[in-house]
Coordinates of C-alpha atoms in Angstrom, one line a residue:
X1 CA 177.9 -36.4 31.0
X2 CA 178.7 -39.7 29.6
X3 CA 175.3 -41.6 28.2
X4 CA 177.2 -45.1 28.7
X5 CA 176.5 -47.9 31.3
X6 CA 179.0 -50.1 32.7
X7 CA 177.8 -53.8 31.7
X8 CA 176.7 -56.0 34.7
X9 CA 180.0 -58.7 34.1
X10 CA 182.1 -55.8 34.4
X11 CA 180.8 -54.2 37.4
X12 CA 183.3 -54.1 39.9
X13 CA 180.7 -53.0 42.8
X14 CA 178.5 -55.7 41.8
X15 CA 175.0 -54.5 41.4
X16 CA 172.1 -56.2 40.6
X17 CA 170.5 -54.4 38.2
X18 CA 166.8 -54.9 37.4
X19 CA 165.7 -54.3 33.8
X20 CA 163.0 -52.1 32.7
X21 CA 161.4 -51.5 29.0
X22 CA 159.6 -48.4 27.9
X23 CA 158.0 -47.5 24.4
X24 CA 159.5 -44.2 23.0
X25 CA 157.1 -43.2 20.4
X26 CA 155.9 -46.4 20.0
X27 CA 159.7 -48.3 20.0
X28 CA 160.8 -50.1 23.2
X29 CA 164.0 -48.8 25.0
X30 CA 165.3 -51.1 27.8
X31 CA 166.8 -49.8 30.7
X32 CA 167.6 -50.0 34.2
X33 CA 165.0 -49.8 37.4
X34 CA 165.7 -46.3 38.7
X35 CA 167.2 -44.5 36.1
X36 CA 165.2 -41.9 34.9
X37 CA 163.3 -41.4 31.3
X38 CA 165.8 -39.1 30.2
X39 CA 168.6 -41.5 31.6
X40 CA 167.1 -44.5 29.6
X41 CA 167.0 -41.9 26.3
X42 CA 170.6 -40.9 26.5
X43 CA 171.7 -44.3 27.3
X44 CA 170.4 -45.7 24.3
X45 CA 171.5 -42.7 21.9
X46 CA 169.4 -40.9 21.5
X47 CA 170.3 -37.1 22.4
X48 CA 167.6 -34.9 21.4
X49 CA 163.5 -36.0 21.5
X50 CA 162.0 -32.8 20.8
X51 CA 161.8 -29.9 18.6
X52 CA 161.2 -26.2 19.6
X53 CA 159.0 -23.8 17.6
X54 CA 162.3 -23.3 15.3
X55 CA 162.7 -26.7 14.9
X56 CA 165.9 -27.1 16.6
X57 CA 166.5 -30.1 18.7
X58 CA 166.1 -30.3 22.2
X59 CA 167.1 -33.0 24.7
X60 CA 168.7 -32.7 28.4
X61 CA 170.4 -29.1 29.2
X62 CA 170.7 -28.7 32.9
X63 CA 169.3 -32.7 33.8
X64 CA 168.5 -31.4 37.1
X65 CA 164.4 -30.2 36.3
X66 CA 164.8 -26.6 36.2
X67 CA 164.9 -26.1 32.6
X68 CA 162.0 -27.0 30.2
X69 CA 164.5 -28.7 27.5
X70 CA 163.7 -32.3 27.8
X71 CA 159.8 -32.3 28.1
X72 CA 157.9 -35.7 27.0
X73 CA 154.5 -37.3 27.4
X74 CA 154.3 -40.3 29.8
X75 CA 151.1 -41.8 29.0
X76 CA 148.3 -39.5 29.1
X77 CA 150.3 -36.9 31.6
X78 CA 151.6 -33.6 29.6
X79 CA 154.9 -31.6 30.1
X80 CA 156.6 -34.1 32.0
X81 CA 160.5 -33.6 32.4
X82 CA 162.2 -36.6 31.8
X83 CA 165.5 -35.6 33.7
X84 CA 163.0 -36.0 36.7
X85 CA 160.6 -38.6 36.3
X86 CA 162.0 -42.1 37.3
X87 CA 161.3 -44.2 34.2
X88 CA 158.8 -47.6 35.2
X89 CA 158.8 -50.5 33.2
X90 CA 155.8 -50.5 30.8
X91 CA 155.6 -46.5 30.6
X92 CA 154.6 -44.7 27.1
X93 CA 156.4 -42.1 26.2
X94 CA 155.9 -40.0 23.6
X95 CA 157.8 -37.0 22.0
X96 CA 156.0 -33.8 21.8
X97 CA 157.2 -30.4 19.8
X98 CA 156.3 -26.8 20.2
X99 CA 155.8 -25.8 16.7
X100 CA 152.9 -23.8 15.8
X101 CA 151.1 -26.9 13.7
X102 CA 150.7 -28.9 17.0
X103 CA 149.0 -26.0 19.1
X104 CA 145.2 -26.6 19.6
X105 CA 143.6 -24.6 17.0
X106 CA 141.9 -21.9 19.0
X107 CA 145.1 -21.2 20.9
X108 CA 146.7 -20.9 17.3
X109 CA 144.1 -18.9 15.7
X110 CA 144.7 -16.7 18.2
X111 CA 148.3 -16.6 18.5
X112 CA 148.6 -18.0 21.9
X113 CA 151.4 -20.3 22.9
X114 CA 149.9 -22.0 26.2
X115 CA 153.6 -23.3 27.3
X116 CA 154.4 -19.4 27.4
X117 CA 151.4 -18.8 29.4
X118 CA 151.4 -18.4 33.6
X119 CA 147.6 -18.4 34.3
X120 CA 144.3 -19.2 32.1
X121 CA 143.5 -17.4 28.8
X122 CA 141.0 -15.0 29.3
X123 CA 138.2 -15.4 27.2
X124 CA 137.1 -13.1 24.6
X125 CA 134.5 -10.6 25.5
X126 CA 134.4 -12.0 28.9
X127 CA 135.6 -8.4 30.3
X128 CA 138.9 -9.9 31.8
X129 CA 141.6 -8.2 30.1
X130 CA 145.6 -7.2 30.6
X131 CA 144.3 -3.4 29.4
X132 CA 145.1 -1.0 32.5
X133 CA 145.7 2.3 32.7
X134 CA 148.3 3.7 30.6
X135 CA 148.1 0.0 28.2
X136 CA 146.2 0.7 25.1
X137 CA 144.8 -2.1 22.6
X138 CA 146.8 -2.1 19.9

């Protein structure tokens, strides 16, 4: 996947384009109506816009919304994949990481990564536990 656009005066089809500009972490990126957040990223270099728990550098890996690779806040909306969400001009985005320092405290205190979760965290000494038969506490 190439990250370049072909400029309007060399358009052979002839679109008309509409401009859009978004902030990135509080820069503006410009793009192009209808391309999406993580189209508007790449076209303007920049390859990778988040960090895992590791600290390696994550970006677009499938670019069709079934991995978890390129996730970004849009405003005030968590976890959104930017391979999927059509960028609007005026959005805020905003880079987010998984490591361990940016986990609410609670769920850090007690070791719980929420993005690895499927349902709510039980609370403690509420009863509601994953202990069955045969599972001991440990």
């Amino acid at each position: 996947m190439s990250p370049r656009r072909v400029r309007a005066e060399a358009d052979a089809v002839g679109r008309q384009d509409r401009p859009l500009r978004i902030t990135v972490d509080g820069e503006p990126v410009d793009g192009i109506a209808g391309q999406t957040i993580a189209g508007v990223l790449l076209a303007a270099d920049r390859l990778s816009w988040r960090r895992q728990r590791s600290g390696a550098p994550r970006g677009v890996f499938c670019g069709i919304g079934v991995c978890f690779d390129c996730l970004v806040t849009v405003g005030d909306e968590r976890d959104v994949r930017a391979c999927r969400r059509r960028a609007r001009d005026g959005d805020a985005v905003t880079t987010q990481t998984r490591q361990a320092e940016a986990l609410p405290a609670r769920e850090a205190e007690n070791g719980h990564d929420p993005s690895l979760l499927t349902g709510p965290v039980p609370e403690p000494g509420t009863g509601d536990s994953t202990e069955g038969p045969g599972r001991e506490s440990r």
